[in-house]
Coordinates of C-alpha atoms in Angstrom, one line a residue:
X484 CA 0.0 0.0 0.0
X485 CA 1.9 3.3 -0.8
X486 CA 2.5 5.9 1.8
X487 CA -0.3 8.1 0.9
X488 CA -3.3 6.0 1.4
X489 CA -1.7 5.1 4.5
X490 CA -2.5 8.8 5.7
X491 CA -6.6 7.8 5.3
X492 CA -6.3 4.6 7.6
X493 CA -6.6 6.4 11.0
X494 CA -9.5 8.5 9.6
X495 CA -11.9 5.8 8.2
X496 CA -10.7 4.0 11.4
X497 CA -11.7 7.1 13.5
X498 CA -15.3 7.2 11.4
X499 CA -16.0 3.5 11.9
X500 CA -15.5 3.8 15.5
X501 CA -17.7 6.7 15.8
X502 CA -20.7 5.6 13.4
X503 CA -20.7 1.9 14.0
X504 CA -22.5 2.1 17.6
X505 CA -25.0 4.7 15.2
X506 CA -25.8 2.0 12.6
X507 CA -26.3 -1.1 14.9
X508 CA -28.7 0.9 16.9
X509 CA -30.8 2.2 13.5
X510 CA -30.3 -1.7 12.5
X511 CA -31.7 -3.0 15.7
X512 CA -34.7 -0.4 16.1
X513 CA -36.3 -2.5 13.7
X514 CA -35.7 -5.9 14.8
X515 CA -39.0 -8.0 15.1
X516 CA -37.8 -9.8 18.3
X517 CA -37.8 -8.1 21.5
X518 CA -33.9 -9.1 22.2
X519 CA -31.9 -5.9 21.7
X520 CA -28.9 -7.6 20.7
X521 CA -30.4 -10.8 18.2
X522 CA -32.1 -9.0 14.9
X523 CA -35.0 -11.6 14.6
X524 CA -36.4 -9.8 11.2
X525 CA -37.4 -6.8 10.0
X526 CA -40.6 -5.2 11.6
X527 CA -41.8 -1.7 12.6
X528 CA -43.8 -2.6 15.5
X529 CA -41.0 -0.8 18.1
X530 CA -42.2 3.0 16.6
X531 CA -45.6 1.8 16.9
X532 CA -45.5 0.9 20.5
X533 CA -43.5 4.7 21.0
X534 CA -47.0 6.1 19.6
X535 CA -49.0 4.4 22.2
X536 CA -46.3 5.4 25.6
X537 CA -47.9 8.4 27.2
X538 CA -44.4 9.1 29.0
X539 CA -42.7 9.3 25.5
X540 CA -45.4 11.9 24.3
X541 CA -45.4 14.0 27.6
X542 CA -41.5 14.2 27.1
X543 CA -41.5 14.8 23.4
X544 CA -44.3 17.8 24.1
X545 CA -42.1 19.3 27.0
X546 CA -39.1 18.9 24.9
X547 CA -40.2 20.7 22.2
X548 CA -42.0 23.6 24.3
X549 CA -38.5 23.8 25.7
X550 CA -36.8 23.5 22.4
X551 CA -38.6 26.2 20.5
X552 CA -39.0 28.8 23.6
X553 CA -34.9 28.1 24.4
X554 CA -34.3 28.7 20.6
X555 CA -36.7 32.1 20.5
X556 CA -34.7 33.7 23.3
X557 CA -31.7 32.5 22.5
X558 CA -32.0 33.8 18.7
X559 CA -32.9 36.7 20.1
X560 CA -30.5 37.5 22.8
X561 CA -27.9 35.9 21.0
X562 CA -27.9 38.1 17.8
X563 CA -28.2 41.1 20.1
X564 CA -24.7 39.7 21.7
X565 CA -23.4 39.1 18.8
X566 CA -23.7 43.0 17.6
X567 CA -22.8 44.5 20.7
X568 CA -19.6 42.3 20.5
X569 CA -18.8 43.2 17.5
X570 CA -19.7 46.7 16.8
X571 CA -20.2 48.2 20.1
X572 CA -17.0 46.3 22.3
X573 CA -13.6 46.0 21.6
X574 CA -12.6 43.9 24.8
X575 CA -11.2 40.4 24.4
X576 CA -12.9 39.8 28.0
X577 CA -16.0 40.7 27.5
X578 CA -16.2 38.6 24.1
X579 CA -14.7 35.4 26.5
X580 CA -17.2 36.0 28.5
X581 CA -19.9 36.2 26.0
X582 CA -19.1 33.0 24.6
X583 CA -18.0 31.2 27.9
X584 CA -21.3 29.1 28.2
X585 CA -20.7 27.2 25.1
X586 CA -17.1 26.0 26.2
X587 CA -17.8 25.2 30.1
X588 CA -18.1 22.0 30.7
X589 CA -22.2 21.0 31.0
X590 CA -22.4 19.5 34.6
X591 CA -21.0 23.4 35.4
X592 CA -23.5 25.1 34.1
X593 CA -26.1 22.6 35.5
X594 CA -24.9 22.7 38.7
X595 CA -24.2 26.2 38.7
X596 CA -27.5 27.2 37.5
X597 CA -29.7 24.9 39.9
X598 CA -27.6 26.4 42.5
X599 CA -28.9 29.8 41.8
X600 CA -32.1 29.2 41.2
X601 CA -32.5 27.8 44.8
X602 CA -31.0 31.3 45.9
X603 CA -33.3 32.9 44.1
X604 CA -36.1 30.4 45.1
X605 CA -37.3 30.4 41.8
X606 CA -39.4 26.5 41.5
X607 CA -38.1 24.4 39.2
X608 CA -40.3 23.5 35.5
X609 CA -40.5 23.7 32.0
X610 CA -39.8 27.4 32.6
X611 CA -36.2 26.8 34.3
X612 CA -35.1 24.2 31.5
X613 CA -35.7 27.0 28.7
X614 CA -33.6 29.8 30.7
X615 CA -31.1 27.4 31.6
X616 CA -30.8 26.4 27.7
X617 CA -30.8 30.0 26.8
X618 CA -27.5 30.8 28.9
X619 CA -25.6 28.2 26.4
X620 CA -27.9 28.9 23.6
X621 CA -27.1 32.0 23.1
X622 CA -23.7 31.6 23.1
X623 CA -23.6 29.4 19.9
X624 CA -26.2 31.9 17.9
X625 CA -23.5 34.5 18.6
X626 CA -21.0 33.0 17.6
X627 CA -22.7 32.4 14.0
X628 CA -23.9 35.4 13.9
X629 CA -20.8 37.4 14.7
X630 CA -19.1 35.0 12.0
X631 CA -21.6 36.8 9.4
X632 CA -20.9 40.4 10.9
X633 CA -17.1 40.0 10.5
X634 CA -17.7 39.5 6.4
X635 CA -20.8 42.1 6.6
X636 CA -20.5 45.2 4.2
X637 CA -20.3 48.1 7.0
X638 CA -20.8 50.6 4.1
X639 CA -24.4 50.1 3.6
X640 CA -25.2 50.6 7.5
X641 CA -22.9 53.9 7.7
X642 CA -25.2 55.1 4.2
X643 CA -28.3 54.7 6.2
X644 CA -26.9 57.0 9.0
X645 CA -25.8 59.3 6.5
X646 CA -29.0 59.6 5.0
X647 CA -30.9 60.6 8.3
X648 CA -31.7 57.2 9.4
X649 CA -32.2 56.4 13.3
X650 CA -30.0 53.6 14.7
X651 CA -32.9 51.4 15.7
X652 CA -34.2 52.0 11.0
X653 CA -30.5 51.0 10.4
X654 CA -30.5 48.0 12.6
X655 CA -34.1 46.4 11.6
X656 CA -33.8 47.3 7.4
X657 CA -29.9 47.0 7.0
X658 CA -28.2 45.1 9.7
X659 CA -31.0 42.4 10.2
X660 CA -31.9 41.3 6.8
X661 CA -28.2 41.1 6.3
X662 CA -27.8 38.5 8.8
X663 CA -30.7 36.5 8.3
X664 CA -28.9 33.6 6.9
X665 CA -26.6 33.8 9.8
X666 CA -29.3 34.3 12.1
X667 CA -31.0 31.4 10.9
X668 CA -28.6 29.0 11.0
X669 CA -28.0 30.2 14.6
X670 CA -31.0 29.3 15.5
X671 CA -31.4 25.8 14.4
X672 CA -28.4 24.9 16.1
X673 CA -30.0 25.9 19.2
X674 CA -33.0 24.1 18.3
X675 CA -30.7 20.7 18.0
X676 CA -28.9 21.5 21.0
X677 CA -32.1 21.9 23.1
X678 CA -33.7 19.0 21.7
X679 CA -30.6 16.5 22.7
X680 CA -29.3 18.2 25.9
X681 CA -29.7 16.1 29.0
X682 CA -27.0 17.1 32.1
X683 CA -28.8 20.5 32.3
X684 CA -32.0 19.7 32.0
X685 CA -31.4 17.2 34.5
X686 CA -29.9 19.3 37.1
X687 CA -33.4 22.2 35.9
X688 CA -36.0 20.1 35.7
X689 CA -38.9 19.5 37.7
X690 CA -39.5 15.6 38.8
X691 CA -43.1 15.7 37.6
X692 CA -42.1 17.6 33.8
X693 CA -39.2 15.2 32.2
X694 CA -37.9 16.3 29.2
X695 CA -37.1 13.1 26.3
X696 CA -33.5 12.6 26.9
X697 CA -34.6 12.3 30.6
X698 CA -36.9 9.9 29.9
X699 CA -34.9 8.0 27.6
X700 CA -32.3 7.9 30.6
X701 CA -34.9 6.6 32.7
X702 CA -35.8 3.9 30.5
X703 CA -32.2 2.8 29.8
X704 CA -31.9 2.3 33.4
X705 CA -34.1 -0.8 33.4
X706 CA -32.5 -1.8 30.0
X707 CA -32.1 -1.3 26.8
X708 CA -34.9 -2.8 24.5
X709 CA -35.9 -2.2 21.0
X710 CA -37.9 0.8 21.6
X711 CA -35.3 3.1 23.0
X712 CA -33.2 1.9 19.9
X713 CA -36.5 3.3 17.9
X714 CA -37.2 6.5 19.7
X715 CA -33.1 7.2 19.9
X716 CA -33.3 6.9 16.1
X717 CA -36.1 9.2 15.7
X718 CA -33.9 11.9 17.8
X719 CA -31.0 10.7 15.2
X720 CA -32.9 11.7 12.3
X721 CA -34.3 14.7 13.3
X722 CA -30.9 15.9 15.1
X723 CA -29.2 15.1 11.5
X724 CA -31.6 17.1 9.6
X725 CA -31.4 20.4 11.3
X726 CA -27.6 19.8 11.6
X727 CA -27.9 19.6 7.7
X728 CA -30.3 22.4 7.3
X729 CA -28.2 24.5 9.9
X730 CA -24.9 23.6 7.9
X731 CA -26.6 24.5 4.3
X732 CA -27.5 27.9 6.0
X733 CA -23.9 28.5 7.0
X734 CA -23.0 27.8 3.5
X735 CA -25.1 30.5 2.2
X736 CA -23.8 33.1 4.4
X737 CA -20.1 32.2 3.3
X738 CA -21.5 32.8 0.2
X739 CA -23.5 36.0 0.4
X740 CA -19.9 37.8 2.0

């Protein structure tokens, strides 16, 4: 074998170890049997029987009412962070800072967050889940965003000032429909990262209000049987999708600079 495909053996090798596990549990979720580890035929009886769980669907519902309000706020707050970084700051601190709850480690943040809501005696719920994925939320929309408003045309914001425009014209006509794309794909990474995040939400949530990865743990406790494998593919698929819809978005911002 010459020297140069030798380079590519410790990457496939890297890929098959990483998305083997992935395939056997796709493979599995429809096995016929109810053995987790025999495939006994092919048979989509598992997603069925996830259709008929009533704790799957109560944590699927208050996953995505967490998902979708954690992604709202943190669109929102996180392309505000993003401009003030970038065309309002120029401290290397306060951009750390800004960004520092995407890179702590997640039982930090959990711990760190239940800890203050119990000095703020704030109860625990759907509500605390959806701030607490909002602190490291955010942090990723900035980041994308301010990755578009480093390649942004400046010139057509300082025009509008020129021409009599208010700050708050400039930033809703100019400055936000230039960032859309960025915005965007901001925003359905947050959505992904809600929808799969389990340490904080552990550490946030009510007992009575799971959210699905918290329920999934709960049911891998007793186990692992063909329907975890089913609904864990589910959460695969749609995880992948927004990745790639996220990714596609990113690509179009690239483009538009």
């Amino acid at each position: 074998m010459p020297r140069r495909r030798l380079i590519y053996v410790p990457f496939w090798a890297t890929y098959v170890f990483l998305y083997t596990p992935i395939i056997v549990l796709v493979v599995m979720s429809f096995n016929a049997g109810k053995s987790p580890y025999v495939f006994e035929g092919v048979s989509l009886k598992w997603y069925g029987e996830l259709a008929g769980d009533e704790m799957v669907r109560e944590g699927l519902i208050n996953t995505l009412i967490v998902a979708f309000g954690a992604t709202v706020l943190s669109t929102v707050l996180g392309t505000l962070l993003a401009v003030g970084m970038a065309r309002h700051t120029r401290s290397r601190l306060l951009d750390a800072l800004g960004l520092l709850p995407a890179i702590l480690p997640d039982i930090v943040v959990g711990i760190g967050l239940l800890v203050f809501y119990a000095a703020v005696k704030m109860t625990l719920g759907l509500h605390s889940i959806i701030l607490a994925h909002t602190v490291f939320g955010m942090a990723f929309v900035a980041a994308v965003v301010r990755t578009r408003l480093t390649h942004a045309d400046t010139s057509l914001e300082e025009a509008s000032r020129d021409l009599g425009a208010s700050p708050l014209t400039t930033f809703t006509r100019i400055t936000l429909p230039t960032l859309a794309p960025g915005i965007a794909a901001g925003a359905l990474l947050a959505f992904t990262l809600s929808l799969d995040e389990f340490v904080i939400a552990f550490f946030t949530a009510a007992p009575t209000e799971p959210t699905l990865p918290i329920v999934i743990y709960s049911m891998v406790r007793f186990g692992v049987t063909p329907e975890i494998n089913a609904l864990a593919t589910i959460l695969l698929a749609v995880s992948f999708t927004v990745i790639i819809v996220a990714q596609r978005m990113t690509r179009l911002t690239e483009s538009l600079t």
